[in-house]
CSV table of C-alpha atoms in Angstrom, one decimal:
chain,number,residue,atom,x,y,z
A,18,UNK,CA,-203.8,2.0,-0.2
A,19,UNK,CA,-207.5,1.7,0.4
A,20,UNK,CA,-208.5,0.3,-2.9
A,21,UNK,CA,-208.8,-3.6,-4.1
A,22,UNK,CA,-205.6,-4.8,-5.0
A,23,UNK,CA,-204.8,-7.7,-7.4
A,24,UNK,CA,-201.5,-9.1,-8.7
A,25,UNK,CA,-200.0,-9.8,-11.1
A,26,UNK,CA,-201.3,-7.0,-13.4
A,27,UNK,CA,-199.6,-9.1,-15.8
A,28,UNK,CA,-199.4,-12.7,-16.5
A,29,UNK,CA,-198.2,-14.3,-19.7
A,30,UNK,CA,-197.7,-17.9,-19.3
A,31,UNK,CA,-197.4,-20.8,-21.6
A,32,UNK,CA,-200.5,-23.4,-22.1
A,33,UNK,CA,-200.8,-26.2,-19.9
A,34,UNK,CA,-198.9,-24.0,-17.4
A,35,UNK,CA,-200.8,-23.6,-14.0
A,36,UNK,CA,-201.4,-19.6,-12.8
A,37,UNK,CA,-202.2,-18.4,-9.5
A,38,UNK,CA,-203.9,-14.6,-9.6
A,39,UNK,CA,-203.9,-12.7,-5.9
A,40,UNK,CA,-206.6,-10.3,-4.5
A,41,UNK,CA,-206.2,-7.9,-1.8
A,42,UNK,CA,-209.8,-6.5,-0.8
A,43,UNK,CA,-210.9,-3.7,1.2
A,44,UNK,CA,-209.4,-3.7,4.8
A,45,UNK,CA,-212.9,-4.6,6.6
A,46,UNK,CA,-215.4,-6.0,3.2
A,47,UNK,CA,-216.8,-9.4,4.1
A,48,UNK,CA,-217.5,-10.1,0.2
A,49,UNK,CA,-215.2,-11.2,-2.3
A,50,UNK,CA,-215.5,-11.5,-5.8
A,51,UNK,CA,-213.8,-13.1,-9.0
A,52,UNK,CA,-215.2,-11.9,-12.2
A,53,UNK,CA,-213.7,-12.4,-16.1
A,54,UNK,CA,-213.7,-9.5,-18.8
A,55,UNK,CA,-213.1,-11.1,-21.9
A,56,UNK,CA,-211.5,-8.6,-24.8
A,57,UNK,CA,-214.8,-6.6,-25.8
A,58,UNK,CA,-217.2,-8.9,-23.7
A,59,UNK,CA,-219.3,-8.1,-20.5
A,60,UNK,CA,-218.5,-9.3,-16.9
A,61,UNK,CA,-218.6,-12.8,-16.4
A,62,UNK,CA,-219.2,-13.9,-12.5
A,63,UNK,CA,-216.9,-16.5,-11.0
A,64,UNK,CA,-217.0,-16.8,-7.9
A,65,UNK,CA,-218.3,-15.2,-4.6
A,66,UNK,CA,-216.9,-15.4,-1.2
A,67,UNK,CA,-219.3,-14.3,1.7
A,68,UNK,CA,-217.8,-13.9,5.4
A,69,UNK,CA,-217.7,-17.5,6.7
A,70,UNK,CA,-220.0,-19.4,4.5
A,71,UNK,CA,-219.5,-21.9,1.8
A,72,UNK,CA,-218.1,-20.0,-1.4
A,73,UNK,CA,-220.7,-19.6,-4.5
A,74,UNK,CA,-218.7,-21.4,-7.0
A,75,UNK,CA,-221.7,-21.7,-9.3
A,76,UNK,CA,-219.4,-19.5,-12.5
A,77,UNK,CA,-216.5,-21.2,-12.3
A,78,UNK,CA,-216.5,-22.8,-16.1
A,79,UNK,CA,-214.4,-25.9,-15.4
A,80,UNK,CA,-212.6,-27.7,-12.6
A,81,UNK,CA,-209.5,-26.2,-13.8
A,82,UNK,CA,-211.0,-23.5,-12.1
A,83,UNK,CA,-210.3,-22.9,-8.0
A,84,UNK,CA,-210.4,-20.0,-5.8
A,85,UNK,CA,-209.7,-19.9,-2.1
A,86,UNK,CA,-210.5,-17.2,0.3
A,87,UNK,CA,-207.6,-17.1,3.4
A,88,UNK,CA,-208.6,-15.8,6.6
A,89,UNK,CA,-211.7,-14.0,5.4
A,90,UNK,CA,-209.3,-12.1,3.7
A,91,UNK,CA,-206.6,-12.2,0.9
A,92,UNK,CA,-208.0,-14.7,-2.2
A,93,UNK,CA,-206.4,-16.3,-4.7
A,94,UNK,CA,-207.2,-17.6,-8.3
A,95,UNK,CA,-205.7,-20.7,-9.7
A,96,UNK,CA,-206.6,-22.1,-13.3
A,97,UNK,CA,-204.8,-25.6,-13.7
A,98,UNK,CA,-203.2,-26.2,-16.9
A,99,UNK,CA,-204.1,-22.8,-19.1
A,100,UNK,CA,-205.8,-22.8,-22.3
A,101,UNK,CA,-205.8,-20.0,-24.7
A,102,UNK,CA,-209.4,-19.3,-24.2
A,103,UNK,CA,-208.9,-18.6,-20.7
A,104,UNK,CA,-207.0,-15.9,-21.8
A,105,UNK,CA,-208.9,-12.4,-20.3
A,106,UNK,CA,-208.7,-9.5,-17.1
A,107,UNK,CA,-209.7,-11.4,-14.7
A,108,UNK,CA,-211.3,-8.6,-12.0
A,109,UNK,CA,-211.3,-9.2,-8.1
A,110,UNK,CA,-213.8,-7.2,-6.3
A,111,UNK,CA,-215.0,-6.5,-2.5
A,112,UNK,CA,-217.8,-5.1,-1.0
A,113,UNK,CA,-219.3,-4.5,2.4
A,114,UNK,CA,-221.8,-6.0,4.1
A,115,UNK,CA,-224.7,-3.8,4.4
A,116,UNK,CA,-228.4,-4.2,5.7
A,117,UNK,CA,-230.7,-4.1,1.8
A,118,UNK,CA,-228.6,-5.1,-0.7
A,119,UNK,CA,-226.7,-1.7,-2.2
A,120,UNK,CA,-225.0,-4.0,-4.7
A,121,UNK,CA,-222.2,-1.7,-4.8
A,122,UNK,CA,-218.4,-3.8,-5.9
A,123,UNK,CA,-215.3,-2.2,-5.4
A,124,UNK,CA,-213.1,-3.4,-8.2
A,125,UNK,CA,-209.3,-3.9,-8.6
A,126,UNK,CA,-207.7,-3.0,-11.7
A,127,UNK,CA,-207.4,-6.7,-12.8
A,128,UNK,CA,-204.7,-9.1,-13.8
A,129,UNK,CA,-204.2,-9.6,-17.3
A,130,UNK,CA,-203.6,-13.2,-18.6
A,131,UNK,CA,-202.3,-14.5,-21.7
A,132,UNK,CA,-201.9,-17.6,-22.4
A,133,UNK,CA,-199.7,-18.5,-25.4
B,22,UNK,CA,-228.8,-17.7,-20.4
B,23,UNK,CA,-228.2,-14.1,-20.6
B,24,UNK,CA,-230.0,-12.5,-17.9
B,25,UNK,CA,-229.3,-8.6,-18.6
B,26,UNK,CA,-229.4,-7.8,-22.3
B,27,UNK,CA,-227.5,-4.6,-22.9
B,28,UNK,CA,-227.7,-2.0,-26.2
B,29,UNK,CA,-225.9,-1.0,-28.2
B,30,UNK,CA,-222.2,-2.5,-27.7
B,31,UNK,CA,-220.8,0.7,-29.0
B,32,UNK,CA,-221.5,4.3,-29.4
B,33,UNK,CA,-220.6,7.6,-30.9
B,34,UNK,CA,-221.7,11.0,-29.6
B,35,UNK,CA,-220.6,14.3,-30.5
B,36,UNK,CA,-220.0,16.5,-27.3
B,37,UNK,CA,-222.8,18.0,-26.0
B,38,UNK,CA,-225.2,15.6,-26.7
B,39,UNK,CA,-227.0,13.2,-25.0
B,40,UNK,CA,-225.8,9.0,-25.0
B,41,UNK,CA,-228.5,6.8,-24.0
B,42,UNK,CA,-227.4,2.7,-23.3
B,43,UNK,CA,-230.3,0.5,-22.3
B,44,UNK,CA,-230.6,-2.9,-20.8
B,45,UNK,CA,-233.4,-5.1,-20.1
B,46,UNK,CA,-233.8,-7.5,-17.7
B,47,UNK,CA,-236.0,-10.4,-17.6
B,48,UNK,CA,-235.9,-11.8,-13.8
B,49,UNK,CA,-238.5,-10.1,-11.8
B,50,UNK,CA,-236.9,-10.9,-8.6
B,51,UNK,CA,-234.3,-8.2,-9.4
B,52,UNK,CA,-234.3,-5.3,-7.2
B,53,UNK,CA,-231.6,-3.4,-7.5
B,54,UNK,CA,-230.5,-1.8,-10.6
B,55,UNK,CA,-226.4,0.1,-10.7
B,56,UNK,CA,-224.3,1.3,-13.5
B,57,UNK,CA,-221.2,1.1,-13.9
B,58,UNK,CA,-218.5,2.9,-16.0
B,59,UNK,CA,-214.8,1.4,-16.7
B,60,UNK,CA,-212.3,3.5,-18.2
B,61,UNK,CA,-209.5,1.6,-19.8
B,62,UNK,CA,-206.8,0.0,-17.7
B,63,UNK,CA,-209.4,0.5,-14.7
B,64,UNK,CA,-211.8,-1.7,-13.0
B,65,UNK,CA,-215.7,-0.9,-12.9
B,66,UNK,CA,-216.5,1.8,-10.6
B,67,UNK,CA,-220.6,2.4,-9.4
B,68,UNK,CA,-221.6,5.7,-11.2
B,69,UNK,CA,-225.1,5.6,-10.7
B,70,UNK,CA,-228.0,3.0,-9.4
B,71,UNK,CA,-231.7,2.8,-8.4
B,72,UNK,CA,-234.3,0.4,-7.2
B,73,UNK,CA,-237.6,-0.3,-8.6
B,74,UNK,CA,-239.9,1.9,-6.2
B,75,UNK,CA,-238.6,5.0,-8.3
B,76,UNK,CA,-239.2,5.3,-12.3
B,77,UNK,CA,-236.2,8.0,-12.5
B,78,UNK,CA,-232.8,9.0,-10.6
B,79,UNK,CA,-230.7,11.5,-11.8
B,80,UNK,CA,-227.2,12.6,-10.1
B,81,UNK,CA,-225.5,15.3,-12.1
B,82,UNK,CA,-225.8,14.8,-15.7
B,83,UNK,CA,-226.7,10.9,-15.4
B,84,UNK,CA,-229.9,9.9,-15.2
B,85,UNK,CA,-231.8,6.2,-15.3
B,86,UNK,CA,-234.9,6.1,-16.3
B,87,UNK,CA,-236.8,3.0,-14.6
B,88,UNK,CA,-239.7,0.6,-16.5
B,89,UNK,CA,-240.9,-2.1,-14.3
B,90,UNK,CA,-243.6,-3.2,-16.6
B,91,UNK,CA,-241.4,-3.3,-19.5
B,92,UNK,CA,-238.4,-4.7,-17.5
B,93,UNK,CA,-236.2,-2.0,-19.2
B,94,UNK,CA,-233.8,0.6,-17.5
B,95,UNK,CA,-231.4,2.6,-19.5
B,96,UNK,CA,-228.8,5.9,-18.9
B,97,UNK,CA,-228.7,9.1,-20.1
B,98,UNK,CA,-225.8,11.1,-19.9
B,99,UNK,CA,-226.8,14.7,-20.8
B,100,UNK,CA,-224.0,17.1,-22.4
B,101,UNK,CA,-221.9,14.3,-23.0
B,102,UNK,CA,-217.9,15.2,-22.8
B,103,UNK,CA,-215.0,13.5,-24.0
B,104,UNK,CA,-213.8,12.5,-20.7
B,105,UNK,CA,-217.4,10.2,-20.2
B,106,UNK,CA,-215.5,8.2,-22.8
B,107,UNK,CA,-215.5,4.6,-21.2
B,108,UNK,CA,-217.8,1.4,-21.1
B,109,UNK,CA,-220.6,1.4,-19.3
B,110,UNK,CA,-222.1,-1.6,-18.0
B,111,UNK,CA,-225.7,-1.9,-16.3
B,112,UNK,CA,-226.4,-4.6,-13.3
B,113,UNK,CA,-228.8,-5.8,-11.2
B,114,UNK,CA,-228.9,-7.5,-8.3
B,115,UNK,CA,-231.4,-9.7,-6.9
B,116,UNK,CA,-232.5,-10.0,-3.2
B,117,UNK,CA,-231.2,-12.6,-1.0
B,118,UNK,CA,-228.1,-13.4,-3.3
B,119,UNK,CA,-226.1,-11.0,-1.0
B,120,UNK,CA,-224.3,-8.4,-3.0
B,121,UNK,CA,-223.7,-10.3,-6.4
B,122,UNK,CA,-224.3,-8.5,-9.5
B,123,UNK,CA,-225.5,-9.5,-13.2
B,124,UNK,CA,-223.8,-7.7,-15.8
B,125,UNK,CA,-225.1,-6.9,-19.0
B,126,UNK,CA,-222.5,-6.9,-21.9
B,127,UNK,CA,-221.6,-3.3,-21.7
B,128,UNK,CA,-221.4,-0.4,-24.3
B,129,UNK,CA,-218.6,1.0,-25.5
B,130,UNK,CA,-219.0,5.0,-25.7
B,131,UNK,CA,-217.0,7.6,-27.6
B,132,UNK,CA,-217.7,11.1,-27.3
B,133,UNK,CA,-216.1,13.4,-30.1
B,134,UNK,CA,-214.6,16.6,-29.3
């Protein structure tokens, strides 16, 4: 497949449960992203992972919040002890790394969490 | 601080007619302005975008129309059909923060058969 792909679709879990949420970007895209779709709500930015540099953690909302980036590749989301407010899509997105910004984010499909 | 404001949050058009979905902006050091559209179960996915040095773009039956002075860009989707049913969000990006994007809320449309 040559899309973005994030797993689990999925995720119930119980509160106070830790969850870990995987991305898969585009074979070749420097840029990673973590962003959160709340039911009816906009995009709200994460995280942002840029080829070797230090990670722009600036949306994480709390320090249950973490987010690694392996090999410049595969990324992974964990929230520390769930609350039901963090419950959401939570959208993984790549992109290259092109000369003039073109802004354009390739999106997975998201991984549903709900936290009970 | 919500940086792109986005109207209306939901829409109803009859087919054949035209949506419109604005946003407004209020950093200046924006300079790139997408859309995007999500259809349900389905990440975003870039339908249209432009960048400040134009006042229009139009690709098919989507348009944006540009104001720099007003800080406003919005989309119109001309003979609107029931499969341009989805939520459309704007964005912009500003330069030097690499390829991240500020949503604006994003607008539910509904186009009646």
């Amino acid at each position: 497949g040559a899309g973005v792909s994030q797993s689990p679709s999925n995720k119930v879990t119980e509160k106070g449960k830790d969850v870990e949420l995987r991305c898969d970007p585009i074979s070749g895209h420097t840029a990673l992203y973590w962003y959160r779709q709340s039911l009816g709500q906009g995009l709200e930015f994460l995280i942002y992972f840029q080829g070797n540099s230090a990670p722009d953690k600036s949306g994480l909302p709390s320090d249950r919040f973490s987010a690694e980036r392996t090999g410049g590749s595969v990324s992974t989301l964990t929230i520390q002890r769930t609350q039901q407010e963090d419950s959401a899509v939570y959208l993984c997105a790549s992109s290259a790394r092109l000369a003039g910004n073109t802004g354009e984010l390739f999106f997975g499909e998201g991984s549903r969490l709900t936290v009970l | 601080q919500q940086q792109v404001k986005q109207s209306p949050q939901s829409l109803i058009v009859q087919k054949g007619g035209i949506s419109i979905i604005n946003c407004a902006y209020e950093n200046t050091a924006f300079d790139y302005f997408p859309w995007y559209q999500q259809f349900p179960g389905k990440g975003p996915a870039l339908l249209i975008a432009i960048r400040p040095d134009v006042s229009e773009k139009k690709e098919g039956r989507f348009t944006i129309s540009f104001n720099k002075s007003a800080k406003q860009f919005s989309l119109h989707i001309m003979d609107s059909q029931p499969g341009d049913s989805a939520t459309y969000f704007c964005a912009a990006n500003e330069n030097n923060a690499g390829n991240m994007l500020t949503f604006g809320g994003g607008t539910r449309l509904m186009v009646k058969p």
